[in-house]
Coordinates of C-alpha atoms and ligand atoms in Angstrom, one line a residue:
M374 CA 11.6 -17.9 26.2
N375 CA 11.2 -18.8 22.6
H376 CA 7.7 -20.1 21.0
N377 CA 7.9 -22.3 17.9
V378 CA 5.3 -20.7 15.4
E379 CA 3.8 -23.0 12.6
I380 CA 2.5 -21.3 9.7
L381 CA 0.0 -23.1 7.2
P382 CA -0.6 -24.5 4.4
S383 CA 3.6 -23.7 4.1
Q384 CA 3.8 -25.6 6.9
K385 CA 7.0 -23.2 7.7
Q386 CA 8.1 -22.8 11.5
F387 CA 10.3 -20.3 13.2
E388 CA 11.0 -19.4 16.6
C389 CA 9.5 -16.5 18.3
E390 CA 11.3 -14.6 21.4
A391 CA 8.7 -14.2 24.0
D392 CA 9.1 -10.6 23.6
D393 CA 8.8 -10.3 19.9
T394 CA 6.1 -10.4 17.7
I395 CA 5.0 -13.0 15.3
L396 CA 5.2 -10.7 12.1
S397 CA 8.8 -9.5 13.2
A398 CA 10.3 -13.0 14.3
A399 CA 8.7 -14.4 10.6
L400 CA 10.3 -11.7 8.9
R401 CA 13.8 -12.3 10.7
A402 CA 13.1 -16.0 9.7
N403 CA 12.7 -15.0 5.8
V404 CA 9.0 -16.3 6.2
I405 CA 7.2 -13.0 4.3
L406 CA 3.8 -12.9 5.9
P407 CA 1.7 -10.2 4.3
Y408 CA 1.9 -6.6 6.3
G409 CA 1.1 -3.0 5.6
C410 CA 1.7 -0.5 8.8
K411 CA 3.3 -2.8 11.6
D412 CA 1.6 -1.0 13.9
G413 CA -1.9 -2.3 14.2
A414 CA -3.8 0.1 12.3
C415 CA -4.4 -1.3 8.4
G416 CA -5.2 -4.5 9.3
S417 CA -3.5 -6.1 6.3
C418 CA -1.4 -8.8 8.7
K419 CA -4.6 -10.4 9.9
A420 CA -4.6 -14.0 10.1
E421 CA -6.5 -17.0 11.7
L422 CA -5.1 -18.6 15.0
L423 CA -5.5 -22.5 14.3
E424 CA -4.0 -23.7 17.9
G425 CA -2.3 -21.8 20.8
Q426 CA -2.4 -18.4 22.4
V427 CA -1.1 -15.1 21.9
D428 CA -1.4 -11.8 23.6
Y429 CA -3.1 -9.5 21.0
G430 CA -1.3 -6.6 22.2
T431 CA -2.6 -3.2 21.3
Y432 CA -4.0 -2.3 18.0
Q433 CA -7.1 -0.3 16.5
S434 CA -10.3 -1.9 16.4
R435 CA -10.8 -0.7 12.5
A436 CA -7.8 -3.5 12.2
L437 CA -9.1 -5.9 14.3
S438 CA -13.0 -5.8 14.9
E439 CA -14.1 -7.7 18.1
E440 CA -16.4 -9.8 15.9
E441 CA -12.9 -10.9 13.8
R442 CA -11.1 -11.5 17.4
V443 CA -13.6 -14.0 18.5
R444 CA -13.6 -15.8 15.1
G445 CA -10.1 -16.3 15.8
K446 CA -8.2 -14.1 13.5
V447 CA -5.1 -12.0 15.2
L448 CA -3.1 -9.2 13.5
T449 CA 0.5 -11.1 13.1
C450 CA 2.2 -7.1 13.4
C451 CA 0.9 -7.1 17.2
A452 CA 0.5 -10.5 18.4
K453 CA 2.9 -12.0 21.0
P454 CA 2.7 -16.2 21.2
L455 CA 2.0 -17.0 24.6
G456 CA 3.4 -20.4 23.9
P457 CA 3.6 -22.7 20.7
V458 CA 1.2 -21.7 17.8
K459 CA 0.1 -22.5 14.4
L460 CA -1.3 -19.5 12.3
K461 CA -3.3 -19.8 8.9
V462 CA -1.9 -17.0 6.7
R463 CA -1.0 -17.1 3.0
E464 CA 3.0 -16.4 2.9
L465 CA 4.5 -14.5 0.0
S466 CA 7.1 -16.1 -2.2
G467 CA 9.7 -14.1 -3.8
L468 CA 10.0 -11.2 -1.6
G469 CA 12.3 -12.8 0.8
D470 CA 15.2 -12.5 -2.5
I471 CA 15.2 -8.7 -2.3
P472 CA 17.0 -6.9 0.6
V473 CA 16.0 -4.4 2.7
K474 CA 18.3 -1.8 2.8
K475 CA 18.8 1.6 4.4
M476 CA 20.6 3.9 2.4
P477 CA 20.9 7.7 1.7
C478 CA 19.1 9.3 -1.5
R479 CA 19.8 13.1 -2.9
L480 CA 16.4 15.2 -3.8
Q481 CA 17.0 15.4 -7.7
S482 CA 13.5 17.8 -8.0
I483 CA 10.6 19.0 -6.8
E484 CA 7.2 19.7 -8.2
K485 CA 3.8 20.4 -7.2
P486 CA 1.5 19.1 -9.5
A487 CA -1.4 20.3 -6.9
A488 CA -1.6 22.6 -3.7
D489 CA -1.1 20.2 -1.7
V490 CA 0.9 17.4 -3.7
A491 CA 4.6 17.5 -4.0
V492 CA 6.3 14.6 -6.8
L493 CA 9.6 14.1 -5.2
K494 CA 12.6 12.6 -7.4
L495 CA 15.1 11.1 -5.5
Q496 CA 18.3 10.1 -6.4
L497 CA 20.4 7.0 -5.0
P498 CA 24.1 6.7 -4.7
A499 CA 26.0 5.9 -7.9
N500 CA 26.7 2.4 -7.0
E501 CA 23.4 1.7 -5.5
V502 CA 20.1 0.1 -6.7
L503 CA 16.8 -0.4 -5.2
Q504 CA 15.1 -3.3 -5.4
F505 CA 11.4 -3.5 -4.9
N506 CA 7.8 -5.2 -6.3
A507 CA 5.4 -2.4 -7.4
G508 CA 3.7 -0.8 -4.9
Q509 CA 5.8 -1.6 -1.9
Y510 CA 6.7 1.6 0.5
I511 CA 10.1 3.0 1.8
E512 CA 10.4 4.3 5.5
F513 CA 12.4 7.9 6.0
M514 CA 14.4 8.2 8.7
L515 CA 14.1 11.9 10.1
R516 CA 17.0 13.2 12.1
D517 CA 14.7 13.4 15.7
G518 CA 14.5 9.5 15.6
S519 CA 10.9 9.0 13.7
R520 CA 10.1 7.7 10.7
R521 CA 7.2 8.7 7.6
S522 CA 6.6 5.9 5.0
Y523 CA 5.6 7.0 1.3
S524 CA 4.8 4.3 -1.5
L525 CA 7.2 4.5 -4.3
A526 CA 5.7 5.4 -7.2
N527 CA 8.0 4.6 -10.0
A528 CA 7.9 0.9 -11.4
P529 CA 11.0 -1.1 -10.5
Y530 CA 12.0 -1.1 -13.8
Q531 CA 12.4 2.4 -14.2
E532 CA 16.5 3.2 -13.4
G533 CA 17.9 6.5 -12.4
G534 CA 16.2 7.2 -8.8
I535 CA 12.4 7.0 -7.7
E536 CA 9.5 8.7 -7.4
L537 CA 7.4 9.9 -4.2
H538 CA 4.4 11.5 -4.2
V539 CA 3.7 13.8 -0.7
R540 CA 0.7 15.4 0.4
H541 CA 1.2 18.8 2.4
M542 CA -0.3 17.3 6.5
P543 CA -0.4 20.9 7.7
G544 CA 1.4 20.6 11.2
G545 CA 2.9 17.4 10.0
V546 CA 6.8 18.0 10.5
F547 CA 8.5 16.1 7.5
T548 CA 5.5 17.6 5.1
D549 CA 5.6 21.1 6.5
H550 CA 9.2 21.2 5.6
V551 CA 8.8 19.4 2.0
F552 CA 6.4 22.8 1.5
S553 CA 8.2 25.7 2.6
T554 CA 12.2 24.9 3.1
M555 CA 12.9 21.5 1.2
K556 CA 15.7 22.4 -1.4
E557 CA 17.1 20.3 -4.3
R558 CA 20.1 18.4 -3.6
E559 CA 18.8 18.0 0.3
I560 CA 20.2 14.5 1.5
L561 CA 17.7 12.0 3.3
R562 CA 18.0 8.7 4.6
F563 CA 15.4 6.0 4.2
E564 CA 14.8 2.0 4.7
G565 CA 13.1 -0.1 2.3
P566 CA 11.2 -1.5 0.1
L567 CA 8.8 -2.6 2.7
G568 CA 5.5 -4.2 2.8
T569 CA 3.5 -6.5 0.4
F570 CA 1.1 -4.5 -1.4
F571 CA 1.6 -5.6 -5.1
L572 CA -0.2 -7.6 -8.0
R573 CA -0.3 -11.0 -7.3
D574 CA 1.0 -12.4 -10.4
D575 CA 0.3 -16.3 -9.4
S576 CA -3.9 -15.5 -10.4
N577 CA -5.3 -14.4 -13.8
K578 CA -8.3 -12.8 -12.0
P579 CA -9.7 -9.5 -13.5
V580 CA -7.9 -6.4 -11.1
V581 CA -9.9 -3.3 -9.6
L582 CA -8.3 -0.8 -8.6
L583 CA -9.1 1.7 -6.1
A584 CA -7.0 4.9 -5.2
S585 CA -7.9 8.1 -2.9
G586 CA -5.9 10.8 -3.5
T587 CA -2.2 10.2 -3.3
G588 CA -2.9 6.6 -2.9
F589 CA -2.2 7.0 -7.3
A590 CA 1.1 6.5 -6.2
P591 CA 1.5 2.8 -5.8
I592 CA -0.9 2.1 -8.3
K593 CA 0.9 4.2 -10.9
S594 CA 4.1 1.7 -10.2
L595 CA 1.8 -1.3 -10.4
L596 CA 0.5 -0.2 -13.3
E597 CA 3.4 0.8 -14.8
Q598 CA 4.9 -2.3 -14.5
A599 CA 2.1 -4.5 -15.7
F600 CA 2.4 -2.3 -19.1
F601 CA 6.2 -3.2 -19.2
K602 CA 5.6 -6.8 -19.0
N603 CA 2.8 -7.0 -21.3
N604 CA -0.1 -8.5 -18.6
T605 CA -2.9 -9.1 -20.5
R606 CA -5.3 -9.0 -17.1
E607 CA -8.0 -6.4 -17.3
F608 CA -7.2 -3.6 -15.2
V609 CA -9.5 -0.9 -14.0
L610 CA -8.5 2.0 -12.0
Y611 CA -11.1 4.4 -9.8
W612 CA -9.1 7.4 -8.5
G613 CA -11.5 9.8 -6.0
A614 CA -10.6 13.0 -4.9
R615 CA -12.4 16.1 -3.5
T616 CA -12.0 18.4 -6.4
K617 CA -10.8 18.2 -9.7
A618 CA -7.7 20.0 -8.9
D619 CA -6.9 17.0 -6.4
L620 CA -6.4 14.8 -10.0
Y621 CA -2.9 15.9 -10.1
M622 CA -1.8 13.3 -12.4
Q623 CA -5.3 12.9 -14.6
E624 CA -3.8 13.0 -18.1
L625 CA -1.3 10.0 -17.4
P626 CA -4.2 7.1 -16.3
E627 CA -6.3 9.1 -19.5
L628 CA -3.0 8.1 -22.0
W629 CA -2.8 4.5 -20.4
A630 CA -6.9 3.9 -21.3
L631 CA -6.1 5.0 -24.7
E632 CA -3.0 3.4 -25.0
H633 CA -3.5 0.0 -23.5
G634 CA -7.3 -2.0 -24.6
N635 CA -7.0 -3.9 -21.1
F636 CA -7.2 -0.8 -19.0
R637 CA -10.0 1.5 -18.2
F638 CA -10.2 4.6 -15.7
F639 CA -12.5 6.4 -14.1
P640 CA -12.4 9.6 -12.1
V641 CA -14.5 10.2 -9.3
L642 CA -15.0 13.3 -7.7
S643 CA -16.5 13.9 -4.0
D644 CA -16.6 17.2 -3.8
A645 CA -17.1 19.2 -6.9
T646 CA -17.5 22.6 -7.0
P647 CA -18.7 24.9 -10.0
Q648 CA -15.1 25.5 -10.2
C649 CA -14.2 22.1 -11.3
N650 CA -16.9 22.2 -14.4
W651 CA -17.1 18.4 -13.5
Q652 CA -19.5 16.2 -16.2
G653 CA -17.8 12.6 -14.5
R654 CA -18.1 10.2 -11.5
A655 CA -19.5 12.0 -8.4
G656 CA -19.8 10.7 -4.8
F657 CA -17.6 7.8 -3.0
V658 CA -15.4 6.4 -4.9
H659 CA -15.7 3.0 -3.7
R660 CA -19.3 3.4 -4.3
A661 CA -18.5 4.1 -7.8
V662 CA -16.8 0.6 -7.9
M663 CA -20.0 -1.0 -6.5
E664 CA -22.6 0.4 -8.9
D665 CA -20.6 -0.7 -12.0
F666 CA -19.4 -4.5 -10.4
P667 CA -22.3 -5.8 -7.9
D668 CA -21.0 -8.7 -8.2
L669 CA -17.0 -8.6 -7.5
S670 CA -17.0 -12.5 -6.9
Q671 CA -14.5 -13.7 -9.5
Y672 CA -12.1 -10.2 -9.0
Q673 CA -9.4 -8.7 -7.3
V674 CA -9.0 -5.6 -5.8
Y675 CA -6.1 -3.2 -5.0
A676 CA -7.2 -0.4 -3.0
C677 CA -4.6 2.4 -1.0
G678 CA -5.2 5.8 0.4
A679 CA -7.2 7.0 3.2
P680 CA -7.7 4.5 6.0
I681 CA -11.3 5.8 5.5
V682 CA -11.8 4.7 2.1
V683 CA -10.0 1.7 2.3
D684 CA -11.7 0.2 5.3
S685 CA -15.3 1.2 3.7
A686 CA -13.9 -0.8 0.4
R687 CA -13.1 -3.7 2.5
Q688 CA -16.7 -3.6 4.3
D689 CA -18.5 -3.5 1.3
F690 CA -17.3 -5.0 -1.4
T691 CA -16.7 -8.7 1.2
A692 CA -20.0 -8.2 2.5
V693 CA -22.3 -7.1 -0.2
C694 CA -20.8 -7.5 -3.5
G695 CA -19.1 -10.9 -2.7
L696 CA -15.7 -10.3 -2.9
P697 CA -13.6 -13.1 -1.1
E698 CA -11.6 -11.7 1.5
E699 CA -8.4 -12.7 0.4
E700 CA -8.8 -11.1 -3.1
F701 CA -8.6 -7.7 -0.9
F702 CA -5.3 -6.1 -1.2
A703 CA -4.9 -2.9 0.8
D704 CA -2.1 0.1 1.4
S705 CA -4.0 1.8 4.0
F706 CA -1.9 5.5 5.0
T707 CA -2.4 5.2 8.6
S708 CA -0.2 5.6 11.3
L709 CA 3.3 6.5 9.9
A710 CA 2.0 9.5 7.6
D711 CA 2.8 12.8 8.5
A712 CA 1.0 13.6 11.6
P713 CA 1.4 17.3 13.5
G714 CA 4.1 17.3 15.7
Ligands
LIG1462 S1 -2.4 -3.9 11.0 FE1 -0.4 -5.1 11.1 S2 0.7 -4.4 9.4 FE2 -0.9 -3.1 9.7

């Protein structure tokens, strides 16, 4: 049996089959709601249930706390309506015109700028282009039917293939292959673009970007696109890593800071060793942001990387620094990362 779902404030309505989640029914109806992992792990799809009842489904408590659930929040990627429902969630425009495609690609090159980071450049079939918004991700479809997600690290205006930054997860089926037997010209299949982590163009607020580890990849895409479009908003990037070697492309944001007057860059190390010979910021990367921006009430924040970093930032920025909850955008590297097999 189908149930009616109404989204406010856009007042869009669509039908959701009894066994379907609100998010998948919305996407099928071309109503684009915010989402990331589609798996109850990241919290990006959080909405407010105004009327009706849902089966909340299975999710991780860090994505939706008990207290939030009591306040009427739901995760649309897990929730299934039990009757007609009304939800408050900001619908996204523009994405509906970008087709999500499945296509093959060929590994053009693989470089390892750090011991556990590989930069893959992938070539698309001659007659194909991949339209996407800077910040989105793709999912590799592996032979065993499983999937692995990686953010696109290049900007959409750059033609001629796609770039991904892959961190080695020892024991992970996919990344063990990337770091041992993967060869140039290998053929892979993927689906994309996916996700709603991209710069909101309907705002002029200054932007704080927070990356941990290979969370730099979608931030790179987003910034390269912003510079290409001569975006005049203020951008400040905090890139957190354990040691200096983990800042595998540090020279690139350093160069941007020289080239663009509206961009600043702060690398932050949490476990600097004597070999790092580090004179820069130290500690947790989100704490460095809080030191510099005790009041974030007039900012937008885009955070990407390890769930612990993204969750801490969301929690502390909203609770301590006055960042409005709806101005925090995140791409948390959660369940579809390469877990040990
Ligand atoms: S928790 Fe729903 S998209 Fe991640």
